[in-house]
Amino acid sequence: MTEKENPLRQEKRRKLKELREKGVNPYPYKYDKTHEAARLKEKYAGLNTGESVEADVVKIAGRLMTKRPMGKAAFFNIQDESGNIQIYLRKEELDENSNTVFSLVDIGDILGVEGYMFKTQKGEVSIHAKKVEMLCKTLEPLPEKYHGLTDIELKYRYRHLDLITDPESREVYRKRATILRETRRFLDDLGFLEVETPILQKIYGGAAARPFVTHHNTLDMQLFLKISPETYLKRLIVGGFEKVYDMNRNFR
């Protein structure tokens, strides 16, 4: 289906145009938030049911994931890197700009919300919004919210969409970063020196695999993508280093 035939894309572009016509910048360059979602929920977890803290003004930014209008009020959830948090608003409490933004918002848009914390009758720590700003109007629809991307091939090709809809995929990235950090710390504590070996090599070696071949035009030289760092690490040992390691990528 082409962009012209897709009603969701057409509607998003119509709303983008209307936002601009009403004087709302749909892509502001800056928004100063005060907290992340997870930190707010942790900080105000001790509130009693129905209790609010109007004196504490908080500002948060995140992607709109759900929206539940209820007449002149609405509940919605926004998600940032740390997690998600529920937002509550009443239209008569918002300024004109905020009402314009909320009337033209779509799932997937990135919003800035200013308000105060309270705990709902169901015991959920939430933000009572006093101001809503559009930070990024999305022009492409998100995958279906409950199942996300289920096709493995699509997950690899559209990793950004998979990360938006699947918290487990985001956790893989965090765990990978932790593993690399702790591996480096372990080796550094043992006195090893981290080095970088060439990605493009004149002679490939260290493993029995067919290399990826490219050509250096200026030097008129055939080069190979690294199969293994072994030979270059050995050169460093010959050069006088006794403990070296390389957190590298090999191409096989």
PDB file of C-alpha atoms in Angstrom:
ATOM      1  CA  MET A   1       0.000   0.000   0.000  1.00  0.00           C
ATOM      2  CA  THR A   2       1.440   3.395  -0.973  1.00  0.00           C
ATOM      3  CA  GLU A   3       1.665   6.392   1.319  1.00  0.00           C
ATOM      4  CA  LYS A   4      -1.179   8.075  -0.598  1.00  0.00           C
ATOM      5  CA  GLU A   5      -3.441   5.073  -0.079  1.00  0.00           C
ATOM      6  CA  ASN A   6      -2.633   4.657   3.616  1.00  0.00           C
ATOM      7  CA  PRO A   7      -5.311   6.475   5.663  1.00  0.00           C
ATOM      8  CA  LEU A   8      -3.251   6.380   8.880  1.00  0.00           C
ATOM      9  CA  ARG A   9      -0.358   8.253   7.297  1.00  0.00           C
ATOM     10  CA  GLN A  10      -2.735  10.713   5.658  1.00  0.00           C
ATOM     11  CA  GLU A  11      -4.418  11.434   8.994  1.00  0.00           C
ATOM     12  CA  LYS A  12      -1.089  11.951  10.756  1.00  0.00           C
ATOM     13  CA  ARG A  13       0.013  14.447   8.116  1.00  0.00           C
ATOM     14  CA  ARG A  14      -3.316  16.253   8.351  1.00  0.00           C
ATOM     15  CA  LYS A  15      -2.822  16.635  12.110  1.00  0.00           C
ATOM     16  CA  LEU A  16       0.751  17.809  11.584  1.00  0.00           C
ATOM     17  CA  LYS A  17      -0.501  20.527   9.247  1.00  0.00           C
ATOM     18  CA  GLU A  18      -3.237  21.550  11.692  1.00  0.00           C
ATOM     19  CA  LEU A  19      -0.755  21.807  14.571  1.00  0.00           C
ATOM     20  CA  ARG A  20       1.368  24.202  12.547  1.00  0.00           C
ATOM     21  CA  GLU A  21      -1.651  26.229  11.460  1.00  0.00           C
ATOM     22  CA  LYS A  22      -2.590  26.660  15.137  1.00  0.00           C
ATOM     23  CA  GLY A  23       0.881  27.900  16.027  1.00  0.00           C
ATOM     24  CA  VAL A  24       2.233  24.721  17.635  1.00  0.00           C
ATOM     25  CA  ASN A  25       5.794  23.721  16.767  1.00  0.00           C
ATOM     26  CA  PRO A  26       5.589  19.914  16.360  1.00  0.00           C
ATOM     27  CA  TYR A  27       9.379  19.526  16.510  1.00  0.00           C
ATOM     28  CA  PRO A  28      10.845  21.829  19.197  1.00  0.00           C
ATOM     29  CA  TYR A  29      14.606  21.559  19.579  1.00  0.00           C
ATOM     30  CA  LYS A  30      14.670  21.501  23.391  1.00  0.00           C
ATOM     31  CA  TYR A  31      12.660  20.328  26.406  1.00  0.00           C
ATOM     32  CA  ASP A  32      14.022  20.366  29.954  1.00  0.00           C
ATOM     33  CA  LYS A  33      12.642  17.410  31.890  1.00  0.00           C
ATOM     34  CA  THR A  34      13.185  16.939  35.619  1.00  0.00           C
ATOM     35  CA  HIS A  35      12.703  13.188  36.028  1.00  0.00           C
ATOM     36  CA  GLU A  36      12.446   9.807  34.322  1.00  0.00           C
ATOM     37  CA  ALA A  37       9.359   7.616  34.677  1.00  0.00           C
ATOM     38  CA  ALA A  38      10.925   4.897  36.820  1.00  0.00           C
ATOM     39  CA  ARG A  39      12.500   7.397  39.221  1.00  0.00           C
ATOM     40  CA  LEU A  40       9.168   9.181  39.733  1.00  0.00           C
ATOM     41  CA  LYS A  41       7.328   5.945  40.473  1.00  0.00           C
ATOM     42  CA  GLU A  42      10.044   4.954  42.913  1.00  0.00           C
ATOM     43  CA  LYS A  43      10.222   8.360  44.627  1.00  0.00           C
ATOM     44  CA  TYR A  44       6.467   8.685  45.163  1.00  0.00           C
ATOM     45  CA  ALA A  45       5.633   5.039  45.824  1.00  0.00           C
ATOM     46  CA  GLY A  46       4.946   5.890  49.475  1.00  0.00           C
ATOM     47  CA  LEU A  47       1.967   8.154  48.715  1.00  0.00           C
ATOM     48  CA  ASN A  48      -1.350   7.090  50.199  1.00  0.00           C
ATOM     49  CA  THR A  49      -4.260   6.271  47.906  1.00  0.00           C
ATOM     50  CA  GLY A  50      -5.763   9.534  46.662  1.00  0.00           C
ATOM     51  CA  GLU A  51      -2.884  11.616  48.058  1.00  0.00           C
ATOM     52  CA  SER A  52      -1.267  14.271  45.866  1.00  0.00           C
ATOM     53  CA  VAL A  53       1.810  16.493  46.108  1.00  0.00           C
ATOM     54  CA  GLU A  54       0.814  19.664  44.243  1.00  0.00           C
ATOM     55  CA  ALA A  55       3.817  21.618  45.505  1.00  0.00           C
ATOM     56  CA  ASP A  56       6.261  19.360  43.644  1.00  0.00           C
ATOM     57  CA  VAL A  57       6.237  20.266  39.949  1.00  0.00           C
ATOM     58  CA  VAL A  58       7.643  17.529  37.722  1.00  0.00           C
ATOM     59  CA  LYS A  59       8.378  17.464  33.994  1.00  0.00           C
ATOM     60  CA  ILE A  60       8.739  14.271  31.999  1.00  0.00           C
ATOM     61  CA  ALA A  61       9.126  13.400  28.329  1.00  0.00           C
ATOM     62  CA  GLY A  62       8.191  10.172  26.575  1.00  0.00           C
ATOM     63  CA  ARG A  63       6.345   8.382  23.815  1.00  0.00           C
ATOM     64  CA  LEU A  64       2.553   8.108  24.007  1.00  0.00           C
ATOM     65  CA  MET A  65       1.713   4.391  24.176  1.00  0.00           C
ATOM     66  CA  THR A  66      -1.962   4.347  25.238  1.00  0.00           C
ATOM     67  CA  LYS A  67      -4.745   6.928  25.382  1.00  0.00           C
ATOM     68  CA  ARG A  68      -8.087   6.538  27.200  1.00  0.00           C
ATOM     69  CA  PRO A  69     -10.407   9.565  26.820  1.00  0.00           C
ATOM     70  CA  MET A  70     -13.182   9.825  29.431  1.00  0.00           C
ATOM     71  CA  GLY A  71     -15.341  12.806  28.493  1.00  0.00           C
ATOM     72  CA  LYS A  72     -13.579  15.954  29.688  1.00  0.00           C
ATOM     73  CA  ALA A  73     -10.791  13.916  31.263  1.00  0.00           C
ATOM     74  CA  ALA A  74      -8.317  11.358  29.986  1.00  0.00           C
ATOM     75  CA  PHE A  75      -5.750   8.834  31.121  1.00  0.00           C
ATOM     76  CA  PHE A  76      -2.730   8.036  28.989  1.00  0.00           C
ATOM     77  CA  ASN A  77       0.605   6.312  29.362  1.00  0.00           C
ATOM     78  CA  ILE A  78       3.936   7.602  28.159  1.00  0.00           C
ATOM     79  CA  GLN A  79       7.129   5.596  27.935  1.00  0.00           C
ATOM     80  CA  ASP A  80      10.712   6.756  28.274  1.00  0.00           C
ATOM     81  CA  GLU A  81      13.911   4.729  28.445  1.00  0.00           C
ATOM     82  CA  SER A  82      13.402   3.865  32.113  1.00  0.00           C
ATOM     83  CA  GLY A  83       9.809   2.618  31.806  1.00  0.00           C
ATOM     84  CA  ASN A  84       6.273   3.980  31.573  1.00  0.00           C
ATOM     85  CA  ILE A  85       4.024   6.104  33.752  1.00  0.00           C
ATOM     86  CA  GLN A  86       0.338   6.996  33.755  1.00  0.00           C
ATOM     87  CA  ILE A  87      -0.795  10.572  33.120  1.00  0.00           C
ATOM     88  CA  TYR A  88      -4.168  12.053  34.090  1.00  0.00           C
ATOM     89  CA  LEU A  89      -5.564  15.321  32.771  1.00  0.00           C
ATOM     90  CA  ARG A  90      -8.721  17.386  32.786  1.00  0.00           C
ATOM     91  CA  LYS A  91      -9.248  19.514  29.687  1.00  0.00           C
ATOM     92  CA  GLU A  92     -10.575  22.548  31.564  1.00  0.00           C
ATOM     93  CA  GLU A  93      -7.330  22.694  33.586  1.00  0.00           C
ATOM     94  CA  LEU A  94      -5.109  22.894  30.490  1.00  0.00           C
ATOM     95  CA  ASP A  95      -4.129  25.992  28.540  1.00  0.00           C
ATOM     96  CA  GLU A  96      -5.148  26.436  24.909  1.00  0.00           C
ATOM     97  CA  ASN A  97      -1.867  25.123  23.535  1.00  0.00           C
ATOM     98  CA  SER A  98      -2.056  21.953  25.658  1.00  0.00           C
ATOM     99  CA  ASN A  99      -5.640  21.282  24.587  1.00  0.00           C
ATOM    100  CA  THR A 100      -4.650  21.733  20.948  1.00  0.00           C
ATOM    101  CA  VAL A 101      -1.777  19.287  21.341  1.00  0.00           C
ATOM    102  CA  PHE A 102      -3.867  16.667  23.101  1.00  0.00           C
ATOM    103  CA  SER A 103      -6.715  16.914  20.585  1.00  0.00           C
ATOM    104  CA  LEU A 104      -4.291  16.173  17.739  1.00  0.00           C
ATOM    105  CA  VAL A 105      -2.047  13.618  19.428  1.00  0.00           C
ATOM    106  CA  ASP A 106      -1.585  10.064  18.116  1.00  0.00           C
ATOM    107  CA  ILE A 107      -0.151   6.905  19.622  1.00  0.00           C
ATOM    108  CA  GLY A 108       3.606   7.057  19.053  1.00  0.00           C
ATOM    109  CA  ASP A 109       3.961  10.836  19.402  1.00  0.00           C
ATOM    110  CA  ILE A 110       6.556  12.075  21.886  1.00  0.00           C
ATOM    111  CA  LEU A 111       5.124  14.421  24.514  1.00  0.00           C
ATOM    112  CA  GLY A 112       6.409  16.625  27.294  1.00  0.00           C
ATOM    113  CA  VAL A 113       4.182  16.638  30.388  1.00  0.00           C
ATOM    114  CA  GLU A 114       4.317  19.033  33.341  1.00  0.00           C
ATOM    115  CA  GLY A 115       2.273  18.489  36.485  1.00  0.00           C
ATOM    116  CA  TYR A 116       2.312  17.041  39.989  1.00  0.00           C
ATOM    117  CA  MET A 117       2.330  13.527  41.423  1.00  0.00           C
ATOM    118  CA  PHE A 118      -0.600  11.683  42.961  1.00  0.00           C
ATOM    119  CA  LYS A 119      -1.744   8.130  43.603  1.00  0.00           C
ATOM    120  CA  THR A 120      -5.013   6.970  42.048  1.00  0.00           C
ATOM    121  CA  GLN A 121      -7.793   5.136  43.871  1.00  0.00           C
ATOM    122  CA  LYS A 122      -6.403   1.945  42.327  1.00  0.00           C
ATOM    123  CA  GLY A 123      -3.025   2.667  43.883  1.00  0.00           C
ATOM    124  CA  GLU A 124      -1.103   3.659  40.747  1.00  0.00           C
ATOM    125  CA  VAL A 125       1.472   6.440  41.005  1.00  0.00           C
ATOM    126  CA  SER A 126       0.541   8.944  38.288  1.00  0.00           C
ATOM    127  CA  ILE A 127       1.090  12.504  37.083  1.00  0.00           C
ATOM    128  CA  HIS A 128      -1.761  15.027  37.161  1.00  0.00           C
ATOM    129  CA  ALA A 129      -0.941  17.019  34.030  1.00  0.00           C
ATOM    130  CA  LYS A 130      -1.181  20.807  33.960  1.00  0.00           C
ATOM    131  CA  LYS A 131       0.642  21.267  30.671  1.00  0.00           C
ATOM    132  CA  VAL A 132       1.187  19.048  27.618  1.00  0.00           C
ATOM    133  CA  GLU A 133       3.680  19.856  24.861  1.00  0.00           C
ATOM    134  CA  MET A 134       4.295  18.196  21.510  1.00  0.00           C
ATOM    135  CA  LEU A 135       7.959  17.220  21.222  1.00  0.00           C
ATOM    136  CA  CYS A 136       7.818  15.049  18.112  1.00  0.00           C
ATOM    137  CA  LYS A 137       4.826  14.355  15.858  1.00  0.00           C
ATOM    138  CA  THR A 138       5.300  10.887  14.352  1.00  0.00           C
ATOM    139  CA  LEU A 139       4.237  10.296  10.765  1.00  0.00           C
ATOM    140  CA  GLU A 140       4.416   6.490  10.746  1.00  0.00           C
ATOM    141  CA  PRO A 141       2.089   4.180  12.720  1.00  0.00           C
ATOM    142  CA  LEU A 142       3.557   1.910  15.388  1.00  0.00           C
ATOM    143  CA  PRO A 143       3.194  -1.891  15.319  1.00  0.00           C
ATOM    144  CA  GLU A 144       0.154  -3.348  17.073  1.00  0.00           C
ATOM    145  CA  LYS A 145       0.672  -2.456  20.741  1.00  0.00           C
ATOM    146  CA  TYR A 146       0.021  -5.797  22.438  1.00  0.00           C
ATOM    147  CA  HIS A 147       2.063  -8.090  20.199  1.00  0.00           C
ATOM    148  CA  GLY A 148       4.564  -5.730  18.588  1.00  0.00           C
ATOM    149  CA  LEU A 149       6.757  -7.243  15.899  1.00  0.00           C
ATOM    150  CA  THR A 150       6.504 -11.031  15.924  1.00  0.00           C
ATOM    151  CA  ASP A 151       8.321 -11.808  12.673  1.00  0.00           C
ATOM    152  CA  ILE A 152      12.015 -12.373  13.488  1.00  0.00           C
ATOM    153  CA  GLU A 153      13.147 -11.046  10.119  1.00  0.00           C
ATOM    154  CA  LEU A 154      11.174  -7.827  10.647  1.00  0.00           C
ATOM    155  CA  LYS A 155      12.652  -7.486  14.143  1.00  0.00           C
ATOM    156  CA  TYR A 156      16.145  -7.429  12.646  1.00  0.00           C
ATOM    157  CA  ARG A 157      15.253  -5.086   9.780  1.00  0.00           C
ATOM    158  CA  TYR A 158      13.235  -2.633  11.887  1.00  0.00           C
ATOM    159  CA  ARG A 159      15.054  -2.828  15.184  1.00  0.00           C
ATOM    160  CA  HIS A 160      13.857   0.631  16.273  1.00  0.00           C
ATOM    161  CA  LEU A 161      10.206  -0.500  16.110  1.00  0.00           C
ATOM    162  CA  ASP A 162      11.004  -3.684  18.000  1.00  0.00           C
ATOM    163  CA  LEU A 163      12.683  -1.649  20.750  1.00  0.00           C
ATOM    164  CA  ILE A 164       9.670   0.663  21.062  1.00  0.00           C
ATOM    165  CA  THR A 165       7.189  -2.178  21.521  1.00  0.00           C
ATOM    166  CA  ASP A 166       9.220  -4.870  23.309  1.00  0.00           C
ATOM    167  CA  PRO A 167      10.808  -4.121  26.723  1.00  0.00           C
ATOM    168  CA  GLU A 168      12.659  -7.457  26.587  1.00  0.00           C
ATOM    169  CA  SER A 169      14.513  -6.358  23.459  1.00  0.00           C
ATOM    170  CA  ARG A 170      15.620  -3.159  25.207  1.00  0.00           C
ATOM    171  CA  GLU A 171      16.816  -5.234  28.150  1.00  0.00           C
ATOM    172  CA  VAL A 172      19.085  -7.246  25.833  1.00  0.00           C
ATOM    173  CA  TYR A 173      20.929  -4.027  24.928  1.00  0.00           C
ATOM    174  CA  ARG A 174      21.338  -3.102  28.592  1.00  0.00           C
ATOM    175  CA  LYS A 175      22.653  -6.560  29.479  1.00  0.00           C
ATOM    176  CA  ARG A 176      25.089  -6.482  26.575  1.00  0.00           C
ATOM    177  CA  ALA A 177      26.445  -3.111  27.728  1.00  0.00           C
ATOM    178  CA  THR A 178      26.803  -4.448  31.279  1.00  0.00           C
ATOM    179  CA  ILE A 179      28.632  -7.574  30.093  1.00  0.00           C
ATOM    180  CA  LEU A 180      31.091  -5.535  28.022  1.00  0.00           C
ATOM    181  CA  ARG A 181      31.668  -3.055  30.850  1.00  0.00           C
ATOM    182  CA  GLU A 182      32.292  -5.770  33.453  1.00  0.00           C
ATOM    183  CA  THR A 183      34.524  -7.765  31.092  1.00  0.00           C
ATOM    184  CA  ARG A 184      36.649  -4.672  30.509  1.00  0.00           C
ATOM    185  CA  ARG A 185      36.787  -3.969  34.245  1.00  0.00           C
ATOM    186  CA  PHE A 186      37.842  -7.546  34.998  1.00  0.00           C
ATOM    187  CA  LEU A 187      40.652  -7.514  32.430  1.00  0.00           C
ATOM    188  CA  ASP A 188      41.767  -3.992  33.373  1.00  0.00           C
ATOM    189  CA  ASP A 189      41.998  -5.019  37.027  1.00  0.00           C
ATOM    190  CA  LEU A 190      44.309  -7.858  35.974  1.00  0.00           C
ATOM    191  CA  GLY A 191      46.600  -5.384  34.266  1.00  0.00           C
ATOM    192  CA  PHE A 192      45.578  -5.992  30.658  1.00  0.00           C
ATOM    193  CA  LEU A 193      45.706  -3.153  28.125  1.00  0.00           C
ATOM    194  CA  GLU A 194      42.788  -2.657  25.732  1.00  0.00           C
ATOM    195  CA  VAL A 195      43.883  -2.098  22.129  1.00  0.00           C
ATOM    196  CA  GLU A 196      42.253  -1.783  18.724  1.00  0.00           C
ATOM    197  CA  THR A 197      43.320  -4.001  15.844  1.00  0.00           C
ATOM    198  CA  PRO A 198      42.643  -3.056  12.206  1.00  0.00           C
ATOM    199  CA  ILE A 199      39.235  -3.809  10.703  1.00  0.00           C
ATOM    200  CA  LEU A 200      40.728  -3.878   7.196  1.00  0.00           C
ATOM    201  CA  GLN A 201      43.782  -6.093   6.945  1.00  0.00           C
ATOM    202  CA  LYS A 202      46.288  -6.805   4.178  1.00  0.00           C
ATOM    203  CA  ILE A 203      46.626 -10.424   5.252  1.00  0.00           C
ATOM    204  CA  TYR A 204      43.802 -12.276   6.926  1.00  0.00           C
ATOM    205  CA  GLY A 205      44.575 -15.038   9.358  1.00  0.00           C
ATOM    206  CA  GLY A 206      43.898 -16.603  12.704  1.00  0.00           C
ATOM    207  CA  ALA A 207      40.925 -18.676  11.619  1.00  0.00           C
ATOM    208  CA  ALA A 208      39.870 -20.907   8.758  1.00  0.00           C
ATOM    209  CA  ALA A 209      37.129 -18.862   7.094  1.00  0.00           C
ATOM    210  CA  ARG A 210      36.486 -17.235   3.733  1.00  0.00           C
ATOM    211  CA  PRO A 211      37.087 -13.483   4.111  1.00  0.00           C
ATOM    212  CA  PHE A 212      35.092 -10.519   2.859  1.00  0.00           C
ATOM    213  CA  VAL A 213      37.225  -8.780   0.237  1.00  0.00           C
ATOM    214  CA  THR A 214      37.400  -5.089  -0.672  1.00  0.00           C
ATOM    215  CA  HIS A 215      39.779  -2.820  -2.574  1.00  0.00           C
ATOM    216  CA  HIS A 216      41.596   0.335  -1.453  1.00  0.00           C
ATOM    217  CA  ASN A 217      41.446   2.584  -4.515  1.00  0.00           C
ATOM    218  CA  THR A 218      44.122   5.108  -3.520  1.00  0.00           C
ATOM    219  CA  LEU A 219      46.702   2.479  -2.579  1.00  0.00           C
ATOM    220  CA  ASP A 220      45.495   0.034  -5.243  1.00  0.00           C
ATOM    221  CA  MET A 221      45.524  -2.690  -2.627  1.00  0.00           C
ATOM    222  CA  GLN A 222      43.303  -5.664  -1.887  1.00  0.00           C
ATOM    223  CA  LEU A 223      42.115  -5.721   1.730  1.00  0.00           C
ATOM    224  CA  PHE A 224      40.127  -8.135   3.871  1.00  0.00           C
ATOM    225  CA  LEU A 225      37.608  -7.579   6.644  1.00  0.00           C
ATOM    226  CA  LYS A 226      38.999  -8.892   9.911  1.00  0.00           C
ATOM    227  CA  ILE A 227      38.441 -12.591  10.570  1.00  0.00           C
ATOM    228  CA  SER A 228      40.459 -12.610  13.790  1.00  0.00           C
ATOM    229  CA  PRO A 229      42.636 -10.132  15.746  1.00  0.00           C
ATOM    230  CA  GLU A 230      45.134 -12.857  16.607  1.00  0.00           C
ATOM    231  CA  THR A 231      48.078 -11.892  14.404  1.00  0.00           C
ATOM    232  CA  TYR A 232      47.932  -8.202  15.357  1.00  0.00           C
ATOM    233  CA  LEU A 233      47.702  -9.035  19.058  1.00  0.00           C
ATOM    234  CA  LYS A 234      50.801 -11.201  18.662  1.00  0.00           C
ATOM    235  CA  ARG A 235      52.614  -8.263  17.048  1.00  0.00           C
ATOM    236  CA  LEU A 236      51.852  -6.189  20.138  1.00  0.00           C
ATOM    237  CA  ILE A 237      53.337  -8.917  22.326  1.00  0.00           C
ATOM    238  CA  VAL A 238      56.457  -8.883  20.152  1.00  0.00           C
ATOM    239  CA  GLY A 239      56.519  -5.091  20.528  1.00  0.00           C
ATOM    240  CA  GLY A 240      56.822  -5.361  24.300  1.00  0.00           C
ATOM    241  CA  PHE A 241      53.295  -5.476  25.723  1.00  0.00           C
ATOM    242  CA  GLU A 242      52.639  -8.514  27.894  1.00  0.00           C
ATOM    243  CA  LYS A 243      48.886  -8.344  28.483  1.00  0.00           C
ATOM    244  CA  VAL A 244      46.579  -7.080  25.730  1.00  0.00           C
ATOM    245  CA  TYR A 245      42.980  -7.605  24.666  1.00  0.00           C
ATOM    246  CA  ASP A 246      40.667  -6.336  21.931  1.00  0.00           C
ATOM    247  CA  MET A 247      36.856  -6.134  22.208  1.00  0.00           C
ATOM    248  CA  ASN A 248      36.512  -6.482  18.467  1.00  0.00           C
ATOM    249  CA  ARG A 249      34.125  -7.487  15.703  1.00  0.00           C
ATOM    250  CA  ASN A 250      35.108 -10.363  13.444  1.00  0.00           C
ATOM    251  CA  PHE A 251      33.573 -10.988  10.024  1.00  0.00           C
ATOM    252  CA  ARG A 252      33.191 -14.621   9.008  1.00  0.00           C
TER     253      ARG A 252
END
